[in-house]
Amino acid sequence: MKIIEKIDELRLSLAPLTYQKTEKQPYKTIGFVPTMGALHEGHISLIEEAKTKSDFVICSIFVNPLQFNNTGDFTNYPISLEKDIKMLEKAGCDLLFLPNSDTMYQNSVRTKMIFEELDSVMEGTHREGHFSGVGIVVAKLFNIVQPNHAFFGQKDLQQFAIIQQMVNDLSFPIQLHCCPIKREEDGLAMSSRNRRLDEDQRTIAPKIYESLILTKKMLKKDQTIKKAQQSGLSHLQKYKEFKTEYLEIVDATTLQPLDSELDIKKLDKKIKIAVCVATKLGEIRLIDNILID
Ligand code: AMP
């Protein structure tokens, strides 16, 4: 696997791949997986999916300071570069783009992105400026890598909706793919932040997924949105360690919360529902979601 740190070097290295030389030597399609490192099986599943849809797979590792609204979360973000490189090599990734902050943000960034109602809910309200930072780094990486396909996890459902909106609004010629959430055996969604959990926190962390399953069950039993939401929240409230920020039942495409008095039976069958949760265990903030057909 090639490792490249500089933008010019990356562009130079990719140019021969994306240039169609002859009929017999057509250009190669590029699949791109942006990450912040501290890789786990969830990230690797994106690389594997990218390999099925593209000829050349690029992963980036960059802990983007612009998307952190909490300095502690940024400075304590786990780093495991050597292990990451081994995992990427084993997964058959072709190239790792590994820029540092100076490379990505030579000049201070003055651009801001707003996504209207898409970022006025859930993560957007609890992490001010987060999605502007995500939008800027992803747009920059798209311009640098110029992939044909880009792969993101459903784990960050709101992020996916926002990037899809940005790709449509700004006409990036990139096909996005939303890949399923990889979980530990006990249901906990894999996350780089999980490795910061202490033993006790790790023991109760699967309750987050349980709360989603419970909410889904209540919805399947035709309870109102409010009752289903309450049951999910109460499950977390049993454990004083959780400081829950939200558990929302939303339209999975628009991300807008469904009317709390709504009787699920009356909902348009075509609407895909998602239950999304964000909660803190000590200083560690975890998110998860589940889709309901
Ligand atoms: P991150 O490094 O946390 O920014 O994540 C990089 C990409 O991996 C994002 O598109 C995430 O949604 C995705 N991802 C993170 N955790 C998981 C998981 N458990 N399963 C699948 N994809 C994930």
PDB file of C-alpha atoms in Angstrom, residues 3-293:
ATOM      1  CA  ILE A   3       1.290   6.094   1.704  1.00  0.00           C
ATOM      2  CA  ILE A   4       1.185   9.716   0.568  1.00  0.00           C
ATOM      3  CA  GLU A   5       1.168  12.787   2.784  1.00  0.00           C
ATOM      4  CA  LYS A   6       1.179  15.688   0.321  1.00  0.00           C
ATOM      5  CA  ILE A   7      -1.614  16.883  -1.975  1.00  0.00           C
ATOM      6  CA  ASP A   8       0.561  17.462  -5.066  1.00  0.00           C
ATOM      7  CA  GLU A   9       2.168  14.080  -4.719  1.00  0.00           C
ATOM      8  CA  LEU A  10      -1.234  12.417  -4.461  1.00  0.00           C
ATOM      9  CA  ARG A  11      -2.511  14.210  -7.576  1.00  0.00           C
ATOM     10  CA  LEU A  12       0.596  13.233  -9.517  1.00  0.00           C
ATOM     11  CA  SER A  13       0.294   9.645  -8.404  1.00  0.00           C
ATOM     12  CA  LEU A  14      -3.400   9.381  -9.371  1.00  0.00           C
ATOM     13  CA  ALA A  15      -3.150  11.119 -12.755  1.00  0.00           C
ATOM     14  CA  PRO A  16      -2.021   8.017 -14.717  1.00  0.00           C
ATOM     15  CA  LEU A  17      -4.872   5.958 -13.230  1.00  0.00           C
ATOM     16  CA  THR A  18      -7.663   8.317 -14.163  1.00  0.00           C
ATOM     17  CA  TYR A  19      -6.393   9.017 -17.684  1.00  0.00           C
ATOM     18  CA  GLN A  20      -7.781   6.682 -20.341  1.00  0.00           C
ATOM     19  CA  LYS A  21      -4.802   5.723 -22.490  1.00  0.00           C
ATOM     20  CA  THR A  22      -6.391   3.398 -25.041  1.00  0.00           C
ATOM     21  CA  GLU A  23      -9.554   1.360 -25.466  1.00  0.00           C
ATOM     22  CA  LYS A  24      -7.667  -1.552 -23.947  1.00  0.00           C
ATOM     23  CA  GLN A  25      -6.336   0.497 -21.052  1.00  0.00           C
ATOM     24  CA  PRO A  26      -9.373   2.372 -19.762  1.00  0.00           C
ATOM     25  CA  TYR A  27      -9.142   4.619 -16.722  1.00  0.00           C
ATOM     26  CA  LYS A  28      -9.551   3.096 -13.275  1.00  0.00           C
ATOM     27  CA  THR A  29     -12.469   3.974 -11.023  1.00  0.00           C
ATOM     28  CA  ILE A  30     -11.451   5.298  -7.626  1.00  0.00           C
ATOM     29  CA  GLY A  31     -13.266   4.356  -4.430  1.00  0.00           C
ATOM     30  CA  PHE A  32     -12.646   6.585  -1.429  1.00  0.00           C
ATOM     31  CA  VAL A  33     -13.097   5.975   2.320  1.00  0.00           C
ATOM     32  CA  PRO A  34     -12.426   9.051   4.480  1.00  0.00           C
ATOM     33  CA  THR A  35     -11.700   8.290   8.158  1.00  0.00           C
ATOM     34  CA  MET A  36     -10.151   9.795  11.263  1.00  0.00           C
ATOM     35  CA  GLY A  37      -8.077   6.683  11.974  1.00  0.00           C
ATOM     36  CA  ALA A  38      -8.098   4.447  15.084  1.00  0.00           C
ATOM     37  CA  LEU A  39      -9.554   1.942  12.662  1.00  0.00           C
ATOM     38  CA  HIS A  40     -11.852  -0.952  13.538  1.00  0.00           C
ATOM     39  CA  GLU A  41     -13.868  -3.554  11.641  1.00  0.00           C
ATOM     40  CA  GLY A  42     -16.513  -0.917  10.801  1.00  0.00           C
ATOM     41  CA  HIS A  43     -13.971   1.096   8.813  1.00  0.00           C
ATOM     42  CA  ILE A  44     -12.620  -2.078   7.205  1.00  0.00           C
ATOM     43  CA  SER A  45     -16.131  -3.030   6.051  1.00  0.00           C
ATOM     44  CA  LEU A  46     -16.186   0.252   4.095  1.00  0.00           C
ATOM     45  CA  ILE A  47     -12.841  -0.604   2.469  1.00  0.00           C
ATOM     46  CA  GLU A  48     -14.211  -4.040   1.557  1.00  0.00           C
ATOM     47  CA  GLU A  49     -17.336  -2.509   0.041  1.00  0.00           C
ATOM     48  CA  ALA A  50     -15.165   0.007  -1.843  1.00  0.00           C
ATOM     49  CA  LYS A  51     -13.145  -2.863  -3.301  1.00  0.00           C
ATOM     50  CA  THR A  52     -16.281  -4.429  -4.769  1.00  0.00           C
ATOM     51  CA  LYS A  53     -17.321  -1.179  -6.469  1.00  0.00           C
ATOM     52  CA  SER A  54     -14.033   0.337  -7.675  1.00  0.00           C
ATOM     53  CA  ASP A  55     -10.679  -0.554  -9.246  1.00  0.00           C
ATOM     54  CA  PHE A  56      -8.463   1.439  -6.889  1.00  0.00           C
ATOM     55  CA  VAL A  57      -9.242   2.081  -3.221  1.00  0.00           C
ATOM     56  CA  ILE A  58      -7.998   5.099  -1.286  1.00  0.00           C
ATOM     57  CA  CYS A  59      -8.437   5.600   2.440  1.00  0.00           C
ATOM     58  CA  SER A  60      -7.640   8.873   4.179  1.00  0.00           C
ATOM     59  CA  ILE A  61      -6.759   9.294   7.832  1.00  0.00           C
ATOM     60  CA  PHE A  62      -7.059  12.824   9.125  1.00  0.00           C
ATOM     61  CA  VAL A  63      -8.357  13.916  12.528  1.00  0.00           C
ATOM     62  CA  ASN A  64     -10.129  17.040  11.361  1.00  0.00           C
ATOM     63  CA  PRO A  65      -9.867  19.806  13.981  1.00  0.00           C
ATOM     64  CA  LEU A  66     -12.675  21.798  12.296  1.00  0.00           C
ATOM     65  CA  GLN A  67     -15.345  19.284  13.231  1.00  0.00           C
ATOM     66  CA  PHE A  68     -14.618  19.135  16.965  1.00  0.00           C
ATOM     67  CA  ASN A  69     -16.562  21.502  19.167  1.00  0.00           C
ATOM     68  CA  ASN A  70     -14.946  20.074  22.290  1.00  0.00           C
ATOM     69  CA  THR A  71     -11.175  20.484  22.689  1.00  0.00           C
ATOM     70  CA  GLY A  72     -10.900  17.509  25.073  1.00  0.00           C
ATOM     71  CA  ASP A  73     -12.569  15.237  22.538  1.00  0.00           C
ATOM     72  CA  PHE A  74     -10.075  16.398  19.887  1.00  0.00           C
ATOM     73  CA  THR A  75      -6.916  16.119  21.988  1.00  0.00           C
ATOM     74  CA  ASN A  76      -7.947  12.709  23.376  1.00  0.00           C
ATOM     75  CA  TYR A  77      -9.028  11.317  20.019  1.00  0.00           C
ATOM     76  CA  PRO A  78      -7.383   7.866  19.797  1.00  0.00           C
ATOM     77  CA  ILE A  79      -4.479   7.397  17.390  1.00  0.00           C
ATOM     78  CA  SER A  80      -3.086   3.994  16.327  1.00  0.00           C
ATOM     79  CA  LEU A  81      -1.353   4.636  13.016  1.00  0.00           C
ATOM     80  CA  GLU A  82       0.858   1.543  12.875  1.00  0.00           C
ATOM     81  CA  LYS A  83      -2.056  -0.780  13.572  1.00  0.00           C
ATOM     82  CA  ASP A  84      -4.240   1.156  11.089  1.00  0.00           C
ATOM     83  CA  ILE A  85      -1.667   0.699   8.321  1.00  0.00           C
ATOM     84  CA  LYS A  86      -1.501  -3.043   8.982  1.00  0.00           C
ATOM     85  CA  MET A  87      -5.305  -3.332   8.907  1.00  0.00           C
ATOM     86  CA  LEU A  88      -5.546  -1.378   5.652  1.00  0.00           C
ATOM     87  CA  GLU A  89      -2.834  -3.466   4.035  1.00  0.00           C
ATOM     88  CA  LYS A  90      -4.568  -6.665   5.097  1.00  0.00           C
ATOM     89  CA  ALA A  91      -7.881  -5.383   3.698  1.00  0.00           C
ATOM     90  CA  GLY A  92      -6.224  -4.696   0.326  1.00  0.00           C
ATOM     91  CA  CYS A  93      -6.432  -0.890   0.381  1.00  0.00           C
ATOM     92  CA  ASP A  94      -4.288   0.530  -2.451  1.00  0.00           C
ATOM     93  CA  LEU A  95      -3.341   3.931  -1.093  1.00  0.00           C
ATOM     94  CA  LEU A  96      -3.442   5.759   2.232  1.00  0.00           C
ATOM     95  CA  PHE A  97      -3.650   9.548   2.122  1.00  0.00           C
ATOM     96  CA  LEU A  98      -2.231  10.841   5.388  1.00  0.00           C
ATOM     97  CA  PRO A  99      -2.147  14.630   5.421  1.00  0.00           C
ATOM     98  CA  ASN A 100      -1.422  16.724   8.490  1.00  0.00           C
ATOM     99  CA  SER A 101      -3.220  19.909   9.546  1.00  0.00           C
ATOM    100  CA  ASP A 102      -0.725  22.189   7.774  1.00  0.00           C
ATOM    101  CA  THR A 103      -1.266  20.304   4.523  1.00  0.00           C
ATOM    102  CA  MET A 104      -5.051  20.450   4.801  1.00  0.00           C
ATOM    103  CA  TYR A 105      -5.395  23.950   6.232  1.00  0.00           C
ATOM    104  CA  GLN A 106      -2.397  25.959   5.079  1.00  0.00           C
ATOM    105  CA  ASN A 107      -4.384  29.149   5.442  1.00  0.00           C
ATOM    106  CA  SER A 108      -7.036  29.622   8.089  1.00  0.00           C
ATOM    107  CA  VAL A 109     -10.393  28.512   6.704  1.00  0.00           C
ATOM    108  CA  ARG A 110     -13.017  31.232   6.400  1.00  0.00           C
ATOM    109  CA  THR A 111     -15.662  29.230   4.571  1.00  0.00           C
ATOM    110  CA  LYS A 112     -18.633  27.986   6.566  1.00  0.00           C
ATOM    111  CA  MET A 113     -21.307  25.556   5.465  1.00  0.00           C
ATOM    112  CA  ILE A 114     -24.895  25.496   6.626  1.00  0.00           C
ATOM    113  CA  PHE A 115     -27.311  22.719   5.863  1.00  0.00           C
ATOM    114  CA  GLU A 116     -30.547  24.374   7.014  1.00  0.00           C
ATOM    115  CA  GLU A 117     -32.982  21.917   8.625  1.00  0.00           C
ATOM    116  CA  LEU A 118     -30.589  18.977   8.101  1.00  0.00           C
ATOM    117  CA  ASP A 119     -28.232  20.321  10.757  1.00  0.00           C
ATOM    118  CA  SER A 120     -30.749  22.012  13.013  1.00  0.00           C
ATOM    119  CA  VAL A 121     -31.565  18.676  14.676  1.00  0.00           C
ATOM    120  CA  MET A 122     -29.718  16.029  16.704  1.00  0.00           C
ATOM    121  CA  GLU A 123     -25.908  16.248  16.207  1.00  0.00           C
ATOM    122  CA  GLY A 124     -26.277  19.723  14.719  1.00  0.00           C
ATOM    123  CA  THR A 125     -27.862  21.167  17.853  1.00  0.00           C
ATOM    124  CA  HIS A 126     -25.524  19.390  20.269  1.00  0.00           C
ATOM    125  CA  ARG A 127     -22.251  19.989  18.393  1.00  0.00           C
ATOM    126  CA  GLU A 128     -22.154  23.560  17.167  1.00  0.00           C
ATOM    127  CA  GLY A 129     -20.160  23.978  13.957  1.00  0.00           C
ATOM    128  CA  HIS A 130     -19.616  20.222  13.637  1.00  0.00           C
ATOM    129  CA  PHE A 131     -21.284  19.765  10.255  1.00  0.00           C
ATOM    130  CA  SER A 132     -19.698  22.873   8.786  1.00  0.00           C
ATOM    131  CA  GLY A 133     -16.320  21.307   9.664  1.00  0.00           C
ATOM    132  CA  VAL A 134     -17.398  17.937   8.234  1.00  0.00           C
ATOM    133  CA  GLY A 135     -18.663  19.561   5.018  1.00  0.00           C
ATOM    134  CA  ILE A 136     -15.437  21.499   4.510  1.00  0.00           C
ATOM    135  CA  VAL A 137     -13.083  18.575   5.094  1.00  0.00           C
ATOM    136  CA  VAL A 138     -15.123  16.189   2.935  1.00  0.00           C
ATOM    137  CA  ALA A 139     -15.400  18.757   0.105  1.00  0.00           C
ATOM    138  CA  LYS A 140     -11.630  19.337   0.301  1.00  0.00           C
ATOM    139  CA  LEU A 141     -10.878  15.619   0.286  1.00  0.00           C
ATOM    140  CA  PHE A 142     -13.273  15.092  -2.640  1.00  0.00           C
ATOM    141  CA  ASN A 143     -11.462  17.820  -4.593  1.00  0.00           C
ATOM    142  CA  ILE A 144      -8.059  16.352  -3.781  1.00  0.00           C
ATOM    143  CA  VAL A 145      -8.868  12.670  -4.380  1.00  0.00           C
ATOM    144  CA  GLN A 146     -11.564  13.106  -7.068  1.00  0.00           C
ATOM    145  CA  PRO A 147     -13.095   9.685  -6.465  1.00  0.00           C
ATOM    146  CA  ASN A 148     -15.865   8.084  -8.518  1.00  0.00           C
ATOM    147  CA  HIS A 149     -17.361   6.449  -5.416  1.00  0.00           C
ATOM    148  CA  ALA A 150     -17.201   7.413  -1.742  1.00  0.00           C
ATOM    149  CA  PHE A 151     -18.177   5.170   1.162  1.00  0.00           C
ATOM    150  CA  PHE A 152     -19.624   6.275   4.495  1.00  0.00           C
ATOM    151  CA  GLY A 153     -21.185   4.460   7.437  1.00  0.00           C
ATOM    152  CA  GLN A 154     -24.844   4.502   8.439  1.00  0.00           C
ATOM    153  CA  LYS A 155     -23.383   4.866  11.944  1.00  0.00           C
ATOM    154  CA  ASP A 156     -23.215   8.611  11.152  1.00  0.00           C
ATOM    155  CA  LEU A 157     -26.626   8.798   9.502  1.00  0.00           C
ATOM    156  CA  GLN A 158     -26.969  12.578   9.753  1.00  0.00           C
ATOM    157  CA  GLN A 159     -23.475  13.040   8.339  1.00  0.00           C
ATOM    158  CA  PHE A 160     -24.402  10.869   5.355  1.00  0.00           C
ATOM    159  CA  ALA A 161     -27.578  12.876   4.664  1.00  0.00           C
ATOM    160  CA  ILE A 162     -25.613  16.120   4.861  1.00  0.00           C
ATOM    161  CA  ILE A 163     -22.820  14.939   2.561  1.00  0.00           C
ATOM    162  CA  GLN A 164     -25.385  13.630   0.065  1.00  0.00           C
ATOM    163  CA  GLN A 165     -27.050  17.063   0.102  1.00  0.00           C
ATOM    164  CA  MET A 166     -23.675  18.780  -0.420  1.00  0.00           C
ATOM    165  CA  VAL A 167     -22.778  16.432  -3.293  1.00  0.00           C
ATOM    166  CA  ASN A 168     -26.128  17.196  -4.966  1.00  0.00           C
ATOM    167  CA  ASP A 169     -26.012  20.939  -4.305  1.00  0.00           C
ATOM    168  CA  LEU A 170     -22.420  21.380  -5.517  1.00  0.00           C
ATOM    169  CA  SER A 171     -22.586  18.793  -8.351  1.00  0.00           C
ATOM    170  CA  PHE A 172     -19.690  16.629  -7.226  1.00  0.00           C
ATOM    171  CA  PRO A 173     -19.558  13.772  -9.790  1.00  0.00           C
ATOM    172  CA  ILE A 174     -19.343  11.180  -7.015  1.00  0.00           C
ATOM    173  CA  GLN A 175     -21.627   8.303  -6.152  1.00  0.00           C
ATOM    174  CA  LEU A 176     -22.102   7.939  -2.412  1.00  0.00           C
ATOM    175  CA  HIS A 177     -22.678   4.643  -0.634  1.00  0.00           C
ATOM    176  CA  CYS A 178     -24.116   4.259   2.873  1.00  0.00           C
ATOM    177  CA  CYS A 179     -22.799   1.045   4.475  1.00  0.00           C
ATOM    178  CA  PRO A 180     -24.384  -0.874   7.394  1.00  0.00           C
ATOM    179  CA  ILE A 181     -23.267  -0.449  11.014  1.00  0.00           C
ATOM    180  CA  LYS A 182     -20.758  -3.027  12.283  1.00  0.00           C
ATOM    181  CA  ARG A 183     -21.390  -4.037  15.863  1.00  0.00           C
ATOM    182  CA  GLU A 184     -19.571  -5.884  18.628  1.00  0.00           C
ATOM    183  CA  GLU A 185     -21.090  -9.242  19.636  1.00  0.00           C
ATOM    184  CA  ASP A 186     -23.028  -7.572  22.458  1.00  0.00           C
ATOM    185  CA  GLY A 187     -24.582  -5.059  20.045  1.00  0.00           C
ATOM    186  CA  LEU A 188     -22.414  -2.017  20.778  1.00  0.00           C
ATOM    187  CA  ALA A 189     -21.776  -0.113  17.549  1.00  0.00           C
ATOM    188  CA  MET A 190     -18.064  -0.168  16.750  1.00  0.00           C
ATOM    189  CA  SER A 191     -16.492   3.238  17.249  1.00  0.00           C
ATOM    190  CA  SER A 192     -12.976   4.589  17.652  1.00  0.00           C
ATOM    191  CA  ARG A 193     -14.164   6.219  20.877  1.00  0.00           C
ATOM    192  CA  ASN A 194     -15.088   2.818  22.407  1.00  0.00           C
ATOM    193  CA  ARG A 195     -11.445   2.245  23.267  1.00  0.00           C
ATOM    194  CA  ARG A 196     -11.615   5.172  25.677  1.00  0.00           C
ATOM    195  CA  LEU A 197     -14.338   3.453  27.748  1.00  0.00           C
ATOM    196  CA  ASP A 198     -13.262   1.993  31.088  1.00  0.00           C
ATOM    197  CA  GLU A 199     -14.362  -1.514  32.087  1.00  0.00           C
ATOM    198  CA  ASP A 200     -17.586  -0.430  33.819  1.00  0.00           C
ATOM    199  CA  GLN A 201     -18.544   1.922  31.025  1.00  0.00           C
ATOM    200  CA  ARG A 202     -17.869  -0.793  28.451  1.00  0.00           C
ATOM    201  CA  THR A 203     -20.147  -3.179  30.378  1.00  0.00           C
ATOM    202  CA  ILE A 204     -23.172  -0.912  30.189  1.00  0.00           C
ATOM    203  CA  ALA A 205     -22.460   0.621  26.752  1.00  0.00           C
ATOM    204  CA  PRO A 206     -24.517  -2.103  24.924  1.00  0.00           C
ATOM    205  CA  LYS A 207     -27.612  -0.661  26.658  1.00  0.00           C
ATOM    206  CA  ILE A 208     -27.484   2.030  23.971  1.00  0.00           C
ATOM    207  CA  TYR A 209     -28.300  -0.491  21.258  1.00  0.00           C
ATOM    208  CA  GLU A 210     -30.850  -2.145  23.553  1.00  0.00           C
ATOM    209  CA  SER A 211     -32.651   1.183  23.872  1.00  0.00           C
ATOM    210  CA  LEU A 212     -32.896   1.386  20.070  1.00  0.00           C
ATOM    211  CA  ILE A 213     -34.220  -2.167  19.799  1.00  0.00           C
ATOM    212  CA  LEU A 214     -36.778  -1.443  22.509  1.00  0.00           C
ATOM    213  CA  THR A 215     -37.955   1.692  20.723  1.00  0.00           C
ATOM    214  CA  LYS A 216     -38.240  -0.238  17.477  1.00  0.00           C
ATOM    215  CA  LYS A 217     -40.309  -2.956  19.211  1.00  0.00           C
ATOM    216  CA  MET A 218     -42.672  -0.335  20.618  1.00  0.00           C
ATOM    217  CA  LEU A 219     -43.109   1.189  17.162  1.00  0.00           C
ATOM    218  CA  LYS A 220     -43.821  -2.247  15.704  1.00  0.00           C
ATOM    219  CA  LYS A 221     -46.491  -2.648  18.404  1.00  0.00           C
ATOM    220  CA  ASP A 222     -48.155   0.460  16.932  1.00  0.00           C
ATOM    221  CA  GLN A 223     -47.470   2.668  19.923  1.00  0.00           C
ATOM    222  CA  THR A 224     -47.369   6.448  19.427  1.00  0.00           C
ATOM    223  CA  ILE A 225     -44.018   8.048  18.633  1.00  0.00           C
ATOM    224  CA  LYS A 226     -43.966   9.633  22.089  1.00  0.00           C
ATOM    225  CA  LYS A 227     -44.518   6.328  23.934  1.00  0.00           C
ATOM    226  CA  ALA A 228     -41.888   4.541  21.863  1.00  0.00           C
ATOM    227  CA  GLN A 229     -39.405   7.359  22.454  1.00  0.00           C
ATOM    228  CA  GLN A 230     -40.144   7.342  26.190  1.00  0.00           C
ATOM    229  CA  SER A 231     -39.499   3.624  26.475  1.00  0.00           C
ATOM    230  CA  GLY A 232     -36.115   3.951  24.774  1.00  0.00           C
ATOM    231  CA  LEU A 233     -35.169   6.898  26.985  1.00  0.00           C
ATOM    232  CA  SER A 234     -36.324   5.162  30.186  1.00  0.00           C
ATOM    233  CA  HIS A 235     -34.136   2.170  29.351  1.00  0.00           C
ATOM    234  CA  LEU A 236     -31.076   4.440  29.403  1.00  0.00           C
ATOM    235  CA  GLN A 237     -32.289   6.377  32.440  1.00  0.00           C
ATOM    236  CA  LYS A 238     -32.073   3.178  34.507  1.00  0.00           C
ATOM    237  CA  TYR A 239     -28.306   3.661  34.456  1.00  0.00           C
ATOM    238  CA  LYS A 240     -27.142   6.849  36.122  1.00  0.00           C
ATOM    239  CA  GLU A 241     -23.881   6.685  34.152  1.00  0.00           C
ATOM    240  CA  PHE A 242     -25.627   7.742  30.928  1.00  0.00           C
ATOM    241  CA  LYS A 243     -26.071  11.437  30.229  1.00  0.00           C
ATOM    242  CA  THR A 244     -28.390  11.141  27.271  1.00  0.00           C
ATOM    243  CA  GLU A 245     -28.533  14.074  24.858  1.00  0.00           C
ATOM    244  CA  TYR A 246     -31.310  12.791  22.618  1.00  0.00           C
ATOM    245  CA  LEU A 247     -33.187   9.753  21.431  1.00  0.00           C
ATOM    246  CA  GLU A 248     -35.184  10.844  18.407  1.00  0.00           C
ATOM    247  CA  ILE A 249     -37.512   9.058  16.034  1.00  0.00           C
ATOM    248  CA  VAL A 250     -37.015  10.731  12.677  1.00  0.00           C
ATOM    249  CA  ASP A 251     -37.731  10.491   8.979  1.00  0.00           C
ATOM    250  CA  ALA A 252     -34.503   8.759   7.853  1.00  0.00           C
ATOM    251  CA  THR A 253     -34.213  10.951   4.735  1.00  0.00           C
ATOM    252  CA  THR A 254     -35.095  14.428   5.998  1.00  0.00           C
ATOM    253  CA  LEU A 255     -33.944  13.676   9.588  1.00  0.00           C
ATOM    254  CA  GLN A 256     -36.872  15.646  10.923  1.00  0.00           C
ATOM    255  CA  PRO A 257     -38.436  14.260  14.136  1.00  0.00           C
ATOM    256  CA  LEU A 258     -41.849  12.682  13.621  1.00  0.00           C
ATOM    257  CA  ASP A 259     -44.834  14.255  15.337  1.00  0.00           C
ATOM    258  CA  SER A 260     -44.780  12.855  18.885  1.00  0.00           C
ATOM    259  CA  GLU A 261     -48.561  12.262  18.973  1.00  0.00           C
ATOM    260  CA  LEU A 262     -48.481  10.474  15.654  1.00  0.00           C
ATOM    261  CA  ASP A 263     -49.982   7.011  15.553  1.00  0.00           C
ATOM    262  CA  ILE A 264     -47.483   4.916  13.625  1.00  0.00           C
ATOM    263  CA  LYS A 265     -50.331   3.172  11.758  1.00  0.00           C
ATOM    264  CA  LYS A 266     -51.196   6.481  10.121  1.00  0.00           C
ATOM    265  CA  LEU A 267     -47.699   7.081   8.796  1.00  0.00           C
ATOM    266  CA  ASP A 268     -47.148   6.920   5.037  1.00  0.00           C
ATOM    267  CA  LYS A 269     -45.751   3.400   4.453  1.00  0.00           C
ATOM    268  CA  LYS A 270     -43.086   4.781   2.089  1.00  0.00           C
ATOM    269  CA  ILE A 271     -41.404   6.807   4.828  1.00  0.00           C
ATOM    270  CA  LYS A 272     -38.294   5.160   6.248  1.00  0.00           C
ATOM    271  CA  ILE A 273     -37.906   5.755   9.965  1.00  0.00           C
ATOM    272  CA  ALA A 274     -34.695   5.962  11.957  1.00  0.00           C
ATOM    273  CA  VAL A 275     -34.244   5.964  15.716  1.00  0.00           C
ATOM    274  CA  CYS A 276     -31.121   7.940  16.594  1.00  0.00           C
ATOM    275  CA  VAL A 277     -29.459   8.276  19.964  1.00  0.00           C
ATOM    276  CA  ALA A 278     -26.554  10.232  21.460  1.00  0.00           C
ATOM    277  CA  THR A 279     -25.442   9.715  25.030  1.00  0.00           C
ATOM    278  CA  LYS A 280     -22.371  10.283  27.138  1.00  0.00           C
ATOM    279  CA  LEU A 281     -20.580   7.833  29.403  1.00  0.00           C
ATOM    280  CA  GLY A 282     -18.309  10.104  31.423  1.00  0.00           C
ATOM    281  CA  GLU A 283     -16.527  12.248  28.865  1.00  0.00           C
ATOM    282  CA  ILE A 284     -17.084   9.804  26.033  1.00  0.00           C
ATOM    283  CA  ARG A 285     -19.896  10.661  23.684  1.00  0.00           C
ATOM    284  CA  LEU A 286     -21.411   7.764  21.738  1.00  0.00           C
ATOM    285  CA  ILE A 287     -23.983   7.756  18.944  1.00  0.00           C
ATOM    286  CA  ASP A 288     -25.976   4.971  17.341  1.00  0.00           C
ATOM    287  CA  ASN A 289     -29.076   4.483  15.217  1.00  0.00           C
ATOM    288  CA  ILE A 290     -31.365   1.865  13.782  1.00  0.00           C
ATOM    289  CA  LEU A 291     -33.498   1.927  10.623  1.00  0.00           C
ATOM    290  CA  ILE A 292     -37.099   0.740  10.620  1.00  0.00           C
ATOM    291  CA  ASP A 293     -38.904  -0.282   7.445  1.00  0.00           C
TER     292      ASP A 293
END
